[in-house]
Coordinates of C-alpha atoms in Angstrom, one line a residue:
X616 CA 0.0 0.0 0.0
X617 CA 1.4 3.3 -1.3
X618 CA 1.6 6.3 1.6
X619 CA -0.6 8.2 0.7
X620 CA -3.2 5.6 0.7
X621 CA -2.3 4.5 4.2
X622 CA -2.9 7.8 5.1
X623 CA -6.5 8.1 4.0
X624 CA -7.2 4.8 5.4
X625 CA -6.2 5.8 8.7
X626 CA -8.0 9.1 8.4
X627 CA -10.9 7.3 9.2
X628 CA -9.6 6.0 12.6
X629 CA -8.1 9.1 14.0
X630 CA -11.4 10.2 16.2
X631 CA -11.4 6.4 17.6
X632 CA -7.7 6.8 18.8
X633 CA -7.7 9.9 20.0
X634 CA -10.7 8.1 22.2
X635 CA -9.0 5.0 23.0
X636 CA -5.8 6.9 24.1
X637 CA -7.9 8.6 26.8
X638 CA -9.0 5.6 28.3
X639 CA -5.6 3.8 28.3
X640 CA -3.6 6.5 30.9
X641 CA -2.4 4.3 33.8
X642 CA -2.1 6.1 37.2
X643 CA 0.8 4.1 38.5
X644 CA 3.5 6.5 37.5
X645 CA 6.2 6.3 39.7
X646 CA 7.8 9.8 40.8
X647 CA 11.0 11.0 40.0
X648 CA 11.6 14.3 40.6
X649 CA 11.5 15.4 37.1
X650 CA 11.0 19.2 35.9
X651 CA 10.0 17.6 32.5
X652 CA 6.6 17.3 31.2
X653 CA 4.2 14.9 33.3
X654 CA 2.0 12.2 31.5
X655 CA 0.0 13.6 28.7
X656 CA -3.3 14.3 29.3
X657 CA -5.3 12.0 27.3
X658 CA -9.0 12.9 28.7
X659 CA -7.3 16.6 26.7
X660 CA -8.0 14.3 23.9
X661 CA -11.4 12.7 24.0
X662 CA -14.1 12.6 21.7
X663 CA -17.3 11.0 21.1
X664 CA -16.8 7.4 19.7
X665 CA -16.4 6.7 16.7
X666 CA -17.4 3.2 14.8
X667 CA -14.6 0.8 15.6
X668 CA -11.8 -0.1 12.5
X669 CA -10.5 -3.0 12.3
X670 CA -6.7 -2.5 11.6
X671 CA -4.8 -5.0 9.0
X672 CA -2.1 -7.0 11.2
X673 CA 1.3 -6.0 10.9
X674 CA 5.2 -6.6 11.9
X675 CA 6.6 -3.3 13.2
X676 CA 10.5 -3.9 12.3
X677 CA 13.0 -1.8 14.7
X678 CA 17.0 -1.6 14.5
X679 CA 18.8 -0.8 18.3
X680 CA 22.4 -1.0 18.9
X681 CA 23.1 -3.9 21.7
X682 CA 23.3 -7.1 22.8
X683 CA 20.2 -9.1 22.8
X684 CA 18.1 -10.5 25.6
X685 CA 17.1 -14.0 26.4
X686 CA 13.8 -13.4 26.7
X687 CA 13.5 -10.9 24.0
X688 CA 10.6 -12.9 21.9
X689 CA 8.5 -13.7 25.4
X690 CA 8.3 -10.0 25.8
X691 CA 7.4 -9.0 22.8
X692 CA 4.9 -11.8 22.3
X693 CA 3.2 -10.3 25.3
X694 CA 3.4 -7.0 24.1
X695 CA 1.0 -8.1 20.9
X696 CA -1.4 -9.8 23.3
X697 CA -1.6 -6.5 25.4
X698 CA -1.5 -4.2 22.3
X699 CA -3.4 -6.1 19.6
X700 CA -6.7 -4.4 20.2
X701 CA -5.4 -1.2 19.4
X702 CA -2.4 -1.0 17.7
X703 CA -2.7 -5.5 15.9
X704 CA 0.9 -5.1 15.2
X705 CA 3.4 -7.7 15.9
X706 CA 7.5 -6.4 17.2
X707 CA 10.4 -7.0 15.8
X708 CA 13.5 -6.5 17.4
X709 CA 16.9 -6.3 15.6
X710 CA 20.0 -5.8 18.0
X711 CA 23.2 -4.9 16.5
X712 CA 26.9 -4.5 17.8
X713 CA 27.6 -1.1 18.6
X714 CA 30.5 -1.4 16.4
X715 CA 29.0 -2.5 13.6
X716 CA 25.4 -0.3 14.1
X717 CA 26.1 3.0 11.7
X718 CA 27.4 0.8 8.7
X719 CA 24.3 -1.2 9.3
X720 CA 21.9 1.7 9.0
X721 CA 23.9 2.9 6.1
X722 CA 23.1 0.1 4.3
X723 CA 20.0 -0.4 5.0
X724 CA 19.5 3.6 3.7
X725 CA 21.2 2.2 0.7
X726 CA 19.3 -0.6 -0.2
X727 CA 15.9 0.8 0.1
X728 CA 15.0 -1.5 3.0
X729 CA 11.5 -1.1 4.7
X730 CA 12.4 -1.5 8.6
X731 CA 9.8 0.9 10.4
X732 CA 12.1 2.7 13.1
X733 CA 16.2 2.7 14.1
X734 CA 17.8 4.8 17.6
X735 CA 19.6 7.3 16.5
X736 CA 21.2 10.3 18.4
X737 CA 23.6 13.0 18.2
X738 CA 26.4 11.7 19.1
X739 CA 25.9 8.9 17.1
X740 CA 25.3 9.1 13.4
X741 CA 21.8 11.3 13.6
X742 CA 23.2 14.1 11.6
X743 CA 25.1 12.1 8.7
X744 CA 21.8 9.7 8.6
X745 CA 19.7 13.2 8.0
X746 CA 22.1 14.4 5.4
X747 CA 21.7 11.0 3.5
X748 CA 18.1 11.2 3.9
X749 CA 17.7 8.4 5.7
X750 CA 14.6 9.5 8.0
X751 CA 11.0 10.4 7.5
X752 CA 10.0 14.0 8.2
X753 CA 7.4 13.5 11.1
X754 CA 6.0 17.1 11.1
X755 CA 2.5 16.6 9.6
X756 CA 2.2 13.0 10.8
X757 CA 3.5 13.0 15.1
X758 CA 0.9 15.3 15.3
X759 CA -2.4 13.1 14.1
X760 CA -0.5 9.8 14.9
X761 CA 1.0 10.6 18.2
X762 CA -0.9 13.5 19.5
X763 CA 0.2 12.7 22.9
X764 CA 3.9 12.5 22.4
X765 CA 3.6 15.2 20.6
X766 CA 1.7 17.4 23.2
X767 CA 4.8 16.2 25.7
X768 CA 7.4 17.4 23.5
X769 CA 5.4 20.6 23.3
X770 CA 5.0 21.3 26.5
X771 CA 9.0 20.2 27.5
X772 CA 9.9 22.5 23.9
X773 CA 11.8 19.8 22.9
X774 CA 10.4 19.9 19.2
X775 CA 13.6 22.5 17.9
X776 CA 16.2 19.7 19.3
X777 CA 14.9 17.2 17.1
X778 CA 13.8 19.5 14.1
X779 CA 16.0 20.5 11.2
X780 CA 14.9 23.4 8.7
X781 CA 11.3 23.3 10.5
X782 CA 11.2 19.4 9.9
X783 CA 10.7 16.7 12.6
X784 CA 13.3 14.1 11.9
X785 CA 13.0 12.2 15.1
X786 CA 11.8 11.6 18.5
X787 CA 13.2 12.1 20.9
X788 CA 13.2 10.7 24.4
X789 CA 12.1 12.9 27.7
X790 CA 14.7 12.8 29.9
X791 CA 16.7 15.9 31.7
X792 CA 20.2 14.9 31.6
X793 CA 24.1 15.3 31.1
X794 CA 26.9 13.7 29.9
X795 CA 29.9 15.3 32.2
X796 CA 32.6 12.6 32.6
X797 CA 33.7 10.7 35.4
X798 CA 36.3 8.8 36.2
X799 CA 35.4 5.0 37.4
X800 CA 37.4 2.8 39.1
X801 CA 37.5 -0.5 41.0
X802 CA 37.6 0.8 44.3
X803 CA 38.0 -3.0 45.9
X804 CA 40.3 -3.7 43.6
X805 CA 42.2 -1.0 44.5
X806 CA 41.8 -1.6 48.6
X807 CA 43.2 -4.9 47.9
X808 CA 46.1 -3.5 45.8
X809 CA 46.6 -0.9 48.9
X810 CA 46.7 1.8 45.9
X811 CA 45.3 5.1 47.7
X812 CA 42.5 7.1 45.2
X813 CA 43.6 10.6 46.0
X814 CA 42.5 13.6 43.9
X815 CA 40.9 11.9 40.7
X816 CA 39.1 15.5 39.8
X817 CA 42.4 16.0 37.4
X818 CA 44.0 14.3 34.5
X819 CA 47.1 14.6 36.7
X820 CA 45.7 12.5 39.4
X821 CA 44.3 10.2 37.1
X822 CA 47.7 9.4 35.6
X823 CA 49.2 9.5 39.0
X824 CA 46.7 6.8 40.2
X825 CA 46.8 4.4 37.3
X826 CA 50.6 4.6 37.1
X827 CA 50.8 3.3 40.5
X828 CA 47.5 0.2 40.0
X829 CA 49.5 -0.6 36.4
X830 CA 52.9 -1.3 39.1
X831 CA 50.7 -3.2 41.4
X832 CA 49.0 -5.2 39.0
X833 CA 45.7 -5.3 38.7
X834 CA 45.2 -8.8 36.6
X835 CA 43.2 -6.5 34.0
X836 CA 44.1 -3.8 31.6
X837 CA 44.1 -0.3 34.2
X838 CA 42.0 1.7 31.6
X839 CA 39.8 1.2 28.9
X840 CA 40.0 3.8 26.3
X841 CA 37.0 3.4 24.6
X842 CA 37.2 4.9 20.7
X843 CA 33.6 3.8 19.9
X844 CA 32.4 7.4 20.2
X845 CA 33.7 10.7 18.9
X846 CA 37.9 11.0 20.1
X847 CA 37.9 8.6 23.0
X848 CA 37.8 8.3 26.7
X849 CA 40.6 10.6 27.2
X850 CA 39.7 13.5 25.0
X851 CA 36.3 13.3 26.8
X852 CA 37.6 13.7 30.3
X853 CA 39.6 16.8 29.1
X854 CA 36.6 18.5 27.7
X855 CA 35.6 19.8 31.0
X856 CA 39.1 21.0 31.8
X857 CA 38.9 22.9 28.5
X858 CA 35.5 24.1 29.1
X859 CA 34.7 23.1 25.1
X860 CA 31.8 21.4 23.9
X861 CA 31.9 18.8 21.4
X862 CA 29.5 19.0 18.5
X863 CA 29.1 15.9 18.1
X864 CA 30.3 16.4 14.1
X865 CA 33.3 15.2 12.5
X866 CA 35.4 16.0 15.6
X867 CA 34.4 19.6 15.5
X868 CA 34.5 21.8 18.6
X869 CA 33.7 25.0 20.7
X870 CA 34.9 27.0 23.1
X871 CA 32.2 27.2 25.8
X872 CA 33.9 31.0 26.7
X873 CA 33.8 32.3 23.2
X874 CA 31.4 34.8 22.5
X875 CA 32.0 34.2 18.6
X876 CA 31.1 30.5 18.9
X877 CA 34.1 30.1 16.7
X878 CA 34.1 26.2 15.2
X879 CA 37.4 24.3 16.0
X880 CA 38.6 21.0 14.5
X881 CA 39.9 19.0 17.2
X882 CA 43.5 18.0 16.1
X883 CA 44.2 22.6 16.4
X884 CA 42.8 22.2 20.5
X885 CA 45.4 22.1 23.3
X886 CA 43.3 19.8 24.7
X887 CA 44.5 17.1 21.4
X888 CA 48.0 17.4 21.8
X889 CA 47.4 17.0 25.8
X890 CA 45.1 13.6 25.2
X891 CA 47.9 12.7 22.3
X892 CA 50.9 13.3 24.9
X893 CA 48.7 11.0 27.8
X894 CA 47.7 8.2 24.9
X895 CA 51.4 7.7 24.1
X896 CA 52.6 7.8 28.0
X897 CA 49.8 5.0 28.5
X898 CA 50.2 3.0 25.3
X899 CA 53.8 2.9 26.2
X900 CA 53.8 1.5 30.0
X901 CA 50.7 -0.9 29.6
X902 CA 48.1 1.3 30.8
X903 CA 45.8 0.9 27.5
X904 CA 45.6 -2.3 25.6
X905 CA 47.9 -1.8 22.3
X906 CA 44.9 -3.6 20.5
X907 CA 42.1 -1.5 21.6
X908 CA 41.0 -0.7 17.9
X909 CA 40.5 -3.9 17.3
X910 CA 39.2 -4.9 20.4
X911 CA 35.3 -6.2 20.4
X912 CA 34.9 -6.8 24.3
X913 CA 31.6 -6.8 25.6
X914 CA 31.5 -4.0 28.8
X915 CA 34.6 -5.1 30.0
X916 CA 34.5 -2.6 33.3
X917 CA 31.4 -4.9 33.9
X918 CA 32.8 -7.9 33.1
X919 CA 36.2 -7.6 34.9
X920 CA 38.2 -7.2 31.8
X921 CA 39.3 -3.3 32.5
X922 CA 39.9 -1.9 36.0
X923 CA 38.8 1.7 35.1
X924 CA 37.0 3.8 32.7
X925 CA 35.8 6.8 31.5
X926 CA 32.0 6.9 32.4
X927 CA 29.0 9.7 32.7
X928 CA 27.7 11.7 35.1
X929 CA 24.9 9.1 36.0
X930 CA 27.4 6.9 37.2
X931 CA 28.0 9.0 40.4
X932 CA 24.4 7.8 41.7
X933 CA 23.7 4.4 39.7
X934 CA 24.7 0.9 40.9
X935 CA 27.2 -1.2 38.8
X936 CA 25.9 -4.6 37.4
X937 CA 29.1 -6.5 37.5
X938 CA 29.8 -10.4 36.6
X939 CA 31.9 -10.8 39.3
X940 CA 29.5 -10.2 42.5
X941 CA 32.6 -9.0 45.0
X942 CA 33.1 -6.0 42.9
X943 CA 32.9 -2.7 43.6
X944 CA 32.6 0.7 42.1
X945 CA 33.3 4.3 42.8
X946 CA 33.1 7.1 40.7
X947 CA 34.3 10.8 40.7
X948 CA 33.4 14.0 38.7
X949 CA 36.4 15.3 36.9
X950 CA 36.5 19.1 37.1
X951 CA 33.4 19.5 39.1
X952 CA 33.4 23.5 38.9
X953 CA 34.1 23.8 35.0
X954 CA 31.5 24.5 32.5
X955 CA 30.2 21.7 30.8
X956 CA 26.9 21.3 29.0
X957 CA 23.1 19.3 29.3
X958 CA 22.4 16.7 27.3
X959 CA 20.0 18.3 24.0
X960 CA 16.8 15.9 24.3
X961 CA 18.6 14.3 20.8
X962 CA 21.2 12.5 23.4
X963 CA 18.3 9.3 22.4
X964 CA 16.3 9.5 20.1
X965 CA 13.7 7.1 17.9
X966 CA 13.6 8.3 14.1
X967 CA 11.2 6.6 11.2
X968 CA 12.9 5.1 8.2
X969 CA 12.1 7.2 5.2
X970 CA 10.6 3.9 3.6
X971 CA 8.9 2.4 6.5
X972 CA 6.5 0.4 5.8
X973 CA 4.3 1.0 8.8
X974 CA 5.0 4.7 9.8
X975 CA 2.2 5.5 10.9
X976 CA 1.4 2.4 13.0
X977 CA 5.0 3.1 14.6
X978 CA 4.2 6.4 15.9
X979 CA 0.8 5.3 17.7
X980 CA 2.7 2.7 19.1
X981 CA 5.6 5.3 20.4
X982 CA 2.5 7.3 21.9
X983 CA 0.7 4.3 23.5
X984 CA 4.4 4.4 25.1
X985 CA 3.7 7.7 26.5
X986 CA 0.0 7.3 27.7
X987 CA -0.3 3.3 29.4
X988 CA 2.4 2.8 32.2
X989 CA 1.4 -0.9 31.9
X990 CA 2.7 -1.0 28.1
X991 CA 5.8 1.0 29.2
X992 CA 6.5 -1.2 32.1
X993 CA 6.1 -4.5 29.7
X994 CA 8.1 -2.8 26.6
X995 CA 10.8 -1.8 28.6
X996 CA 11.7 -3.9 31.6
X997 CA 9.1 -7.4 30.5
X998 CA 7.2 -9.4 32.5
X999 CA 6.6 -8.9 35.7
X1000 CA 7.6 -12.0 38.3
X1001 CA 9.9 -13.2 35.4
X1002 CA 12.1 -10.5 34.4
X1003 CA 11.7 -8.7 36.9
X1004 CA 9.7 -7.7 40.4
X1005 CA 8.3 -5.0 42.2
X1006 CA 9.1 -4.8 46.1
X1007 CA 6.2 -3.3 48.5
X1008 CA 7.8 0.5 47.9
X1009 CA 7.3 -0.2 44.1
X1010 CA 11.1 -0.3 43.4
X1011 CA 11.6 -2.8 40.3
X1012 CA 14.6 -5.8 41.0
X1013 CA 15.6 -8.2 38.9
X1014 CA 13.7 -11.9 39.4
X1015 CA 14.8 -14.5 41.8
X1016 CA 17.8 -16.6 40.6
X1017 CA 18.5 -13.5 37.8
X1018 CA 22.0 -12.9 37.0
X1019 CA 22.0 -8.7 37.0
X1020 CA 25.1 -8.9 34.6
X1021 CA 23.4 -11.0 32.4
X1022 CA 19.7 -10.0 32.1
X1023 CA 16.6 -11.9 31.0
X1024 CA 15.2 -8.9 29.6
X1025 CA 16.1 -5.8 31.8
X1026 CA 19.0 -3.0 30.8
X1027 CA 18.1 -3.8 26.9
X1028 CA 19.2 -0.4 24.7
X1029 CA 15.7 1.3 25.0
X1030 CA 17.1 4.9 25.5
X1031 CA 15.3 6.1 22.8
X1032 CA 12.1 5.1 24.3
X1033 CA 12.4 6.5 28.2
X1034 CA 9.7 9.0 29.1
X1035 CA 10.0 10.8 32.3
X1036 CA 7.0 9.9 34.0
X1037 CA 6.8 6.6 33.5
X1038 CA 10.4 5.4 34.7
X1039 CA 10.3 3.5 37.7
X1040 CA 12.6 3.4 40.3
X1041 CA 15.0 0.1 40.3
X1042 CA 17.7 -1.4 42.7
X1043 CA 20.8 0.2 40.6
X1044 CA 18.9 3.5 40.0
X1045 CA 16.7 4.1 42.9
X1046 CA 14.4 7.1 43.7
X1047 CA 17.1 9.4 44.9
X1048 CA 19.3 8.6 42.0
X1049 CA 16.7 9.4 39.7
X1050 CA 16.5 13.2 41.9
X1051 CA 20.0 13.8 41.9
X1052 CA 20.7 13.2 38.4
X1053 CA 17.6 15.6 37.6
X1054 CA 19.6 18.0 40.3
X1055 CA 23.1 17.5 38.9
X1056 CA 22.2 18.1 35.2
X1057 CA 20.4 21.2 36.1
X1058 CA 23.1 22.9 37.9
X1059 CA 24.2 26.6 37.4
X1060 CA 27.6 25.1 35.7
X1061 CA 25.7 22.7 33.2
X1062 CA 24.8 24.8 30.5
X1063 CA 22.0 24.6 27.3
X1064 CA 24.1 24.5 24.2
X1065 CA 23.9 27.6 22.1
X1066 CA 23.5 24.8 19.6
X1067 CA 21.1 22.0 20.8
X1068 CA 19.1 20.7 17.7
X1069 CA 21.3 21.9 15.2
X1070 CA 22.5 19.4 11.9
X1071 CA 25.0 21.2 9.4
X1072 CA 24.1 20.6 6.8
X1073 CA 26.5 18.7 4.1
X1074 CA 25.1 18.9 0.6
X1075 CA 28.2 21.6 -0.3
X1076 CA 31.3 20.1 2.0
X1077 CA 30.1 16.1 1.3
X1078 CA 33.6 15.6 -0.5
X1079 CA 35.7 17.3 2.4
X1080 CA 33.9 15.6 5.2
X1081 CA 34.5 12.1 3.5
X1082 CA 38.4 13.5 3.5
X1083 CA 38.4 14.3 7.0
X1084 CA 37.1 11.1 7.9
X1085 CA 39.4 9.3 6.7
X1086 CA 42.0 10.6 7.9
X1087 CA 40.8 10.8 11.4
X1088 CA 40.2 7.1 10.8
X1089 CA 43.4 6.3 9.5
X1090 CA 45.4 8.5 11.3
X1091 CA 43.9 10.5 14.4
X1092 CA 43.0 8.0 15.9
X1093 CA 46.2 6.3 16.1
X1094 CA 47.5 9.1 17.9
X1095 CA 44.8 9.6 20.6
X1096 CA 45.3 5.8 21.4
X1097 CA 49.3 6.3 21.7
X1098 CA 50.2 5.1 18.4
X1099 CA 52.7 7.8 17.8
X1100 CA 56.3 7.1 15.7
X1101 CA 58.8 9.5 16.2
X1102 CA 58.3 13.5 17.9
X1103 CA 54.4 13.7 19.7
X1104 CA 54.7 17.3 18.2
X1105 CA 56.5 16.9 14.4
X1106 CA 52.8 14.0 14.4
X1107 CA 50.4 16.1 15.5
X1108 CA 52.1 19.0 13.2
X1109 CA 51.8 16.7 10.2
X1110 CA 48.4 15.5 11.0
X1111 CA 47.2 19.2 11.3
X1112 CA 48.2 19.7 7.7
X1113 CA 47.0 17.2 6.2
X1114 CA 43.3 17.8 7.8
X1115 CA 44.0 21.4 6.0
X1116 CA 45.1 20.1 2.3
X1117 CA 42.1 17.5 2.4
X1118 CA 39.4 20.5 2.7
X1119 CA 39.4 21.8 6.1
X1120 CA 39.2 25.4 6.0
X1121 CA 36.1 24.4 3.4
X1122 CA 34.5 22.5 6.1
X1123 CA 34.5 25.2 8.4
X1124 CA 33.6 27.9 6.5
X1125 CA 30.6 26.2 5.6
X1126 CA 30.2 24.7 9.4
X1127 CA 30.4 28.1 11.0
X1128 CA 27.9 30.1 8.7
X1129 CA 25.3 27.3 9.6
X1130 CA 26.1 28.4 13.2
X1131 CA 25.7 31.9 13.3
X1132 CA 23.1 31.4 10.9
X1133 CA 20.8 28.8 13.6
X1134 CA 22.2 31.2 17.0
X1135 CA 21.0 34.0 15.1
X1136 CA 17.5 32.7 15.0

């Protein structure tokens, strides 16, 4: 069935959902603290009835980075069950490596596939998946499909983070938050090594401390330096120190202090040649794994396979799910008094796949997310006495017998999915976490980027980018794990030039006239 067709034959049923939505609110929210939106108002919604219409079955097909879950198709098969009657589609979940995920979407951009719905977010892939034209512009359709969703994101003003040139590309989840690094360690570990954690709010005592676990042996690699995301552990727990804020864009930055907003590639920072100086001091003594580009491992703070590692702010307040069941955490803010910035709501996000073949059906199921805690509860943490259970204060644990580090069902990747008022407090993120994360990200030094919701856009610079890339493939990243032949400085020198002969001062011509351009507005 073409579209537009769908769309007249769901024209009919919009009075009977806006109806059923009303009726399907739960009032078993659970608090948090939040200073985001509450629940939608459904009853806001009401109408008269309307004659019932029966909606043709179908298999909503949805692409999340992850491991999978045991008890992934019991879930979901209970989902159907409980969402048949209004929504008669069945789920299908596709979990792939993190590693592995943006190629995967790529493709599947490429080959015309028909999946429904992919997580996307800005600091992974969202903007180069919206230059591509990879997602469906929701801005006449998350209205009459998702009025409640839509109302929340209204209310929060959350639409311009996930809008570019007036278009709805995604949606985004609810939640207040920042990223702001920490440092997390092994704090047994490190008891048992009689290794003293003394000021871990600097780079310096960071390298101070694992210098002295790395002599004392540890049995596991001291740090993990995790280059999955942007420039790497290190860079990111410099960025406070620096005061810069990353844009999340082909390793493009900004001065937090500058009036000008002035666009700065990464490799020209003082903060590079500090996290290229620190790379090569731990490559060279042990302290990072001289394989960690090619290293696949599975969480291995979690699973005992890394002593430390850089983490986010959430970590402060959250318990640690580890394999090994003596283990223990502790975390510390690096640079507590230094700017740094909140989370724009695009941190997670849900977007439609250009040729989905059931948008629509997707986007009243994303709003039956928002308006029936029971549907929330069994999409995102299962079913209850098996995956997990509810205590007499209402905090959710993980079933008898349940390994935590190995879930049934629980701690899935459904971050693009999370609304506020309907999260429920759990054993590792308990009520008062849940407050003091709200607290912490809405500090006076956690800023809103002058940027949030902004995606440059690439149709003049597509040949530059694809140069930069490269190189930062080939070569910057080799650097910022410690891969560095010969003088740190005669590298860094040579990489700089090379970023400059392959289109750079292109890039951010273009780059910055999109950012005065959206600051402007």
């Amino acid at each position: 069935m073409q579209l537009k067709q769908r769309y007249v034959a769901f024209g009919v049923f919009l009075t009977l959902m806006a109806s059923m939505l009303a009726a399907c609110g739960s009032g078993n929210n659970s608090a948090t603290g939040s200073t985001s939106p509450s629940a939608p108002d459904s009853s806001a919604n009401a109408s008269s009835p309307a004659p019932e219409q029966k909606l043709e079955p179908v298999t909503l097909k949805i692409f999340l980075p992850g491991d999978d879950r045991s008890a992934k198709q019991e879930v979901l098969d209970a989902l159907y069950e409980k969402t048949k009657d209004k929504l008669n589609a069945k789920f299908e979940l596709n979990f792939v490596p993190f590693g592995d995920y943006q190629q995967k979407l790529t493709m599947l951009a490429s080959s015309g596939d028909t999946y429904d719905a992919a997580f996307t977010a800005d600091w992974f892939g969202y903007s180069q998946m919206v230059n591509k034209g990879a997602f469906l512009d929701l801005s006449e359709l998350a209205p009459q499909y998702a009025p409640n969703l839509y109302k929340l994101y209204e209310d929060g003003n959350m639409l311009a983070s996930a809008s570019v040139n007036g278009k709805l590309m995604a949606l985004p989840w609810t939640e207040i938050k920042t990223s702001k690094p920490v440092f997390q360690y092994r704090k047994d570990l490190a008891a048992k090594l009689g290794v003293e954690a003394k000021d871990l709010t600097t780079i310096e005592g960071i390298d101070s401390f694992l210098t002295d676990i790395n002599k004392a042996n540890p049995g596991m690699q001291p740090f993990h330096q995790n280059m999955g995301a942007s420039e790497g552990s290190i860079v990111a727990l410099l960025v406070p120190k620096y005061e810069y804020l990353d844009m999340g864009f082909h390793s493009l930055y900004m001065d937090l202090n500058d009036p000008a907003h002035k666009v700065v590639p990464v490799e020209q920072t003082p903060m590079f040649k500090e996290a290229v100086v620190l790379a090569k001091k731990w490559y060279d003594e042990g302290i990072i794994s001289k394989n960690i580009l090619n290293d696949k491992t599975n969480q291995p703070f979690e699973n005992s396979s890394a002593f430390s590692q850089k983490n986010t702010a959430q970590a402060l307040y959250e318990k640690t799910n580890f394999t090994d069941k003596s283990a223990d955490s502790a975390a510390v803010e690096v640079y507590p008094d230094k700017k740094s910035i909140r989370d724009s709501q695009m941190n997670n996000a849900m977007a439609i796949n250009k040729n989905a073949a059931n948008p629509e059906r997707m986007l009243m199921f994303m709003d039956l997310l928002s308006t029936d805690q029971d549907v929330y509860d069994l999409f995102m943490y299962g079913i209850k006495d098996k995956t997990y259970v509810l205590n007499d204060k209402g905090i959710l644990d993980f079933a008898p017998g349940e390994d935590p580090s190995k879930p049934l069902w629980q701690n899935w990747f459904n971050w693009g999915f999370v609304r506020n008022h309907f999260v429920r407090p759990t054993v590792s993120r308990p009520a008062e976490a849940l407050k003091a994360e709200l607290d912490y990200a809405t500090r006076p030094n956690i800023l809103v980027s002058p940027i949030a919701g902004l995606v440059p856009i690439t149709d003049s610079i597509k040949t530059e980018l694809a140069n930069r890339d490269q190189l930062i493939s080939e070569q910057g990243k080799l650097l910022l794990v410690g891969m560095v032949k010969g003088d740190i400085d005669q590298a860094i020198n040579g990489y700089i030039e090379k970023q400059k002969a392959s289109g750079l001062d292109k890039i951010l011509a273009d780059v910055q006239k999109q950012v005065d351009a959206f600051i402007a507005k």
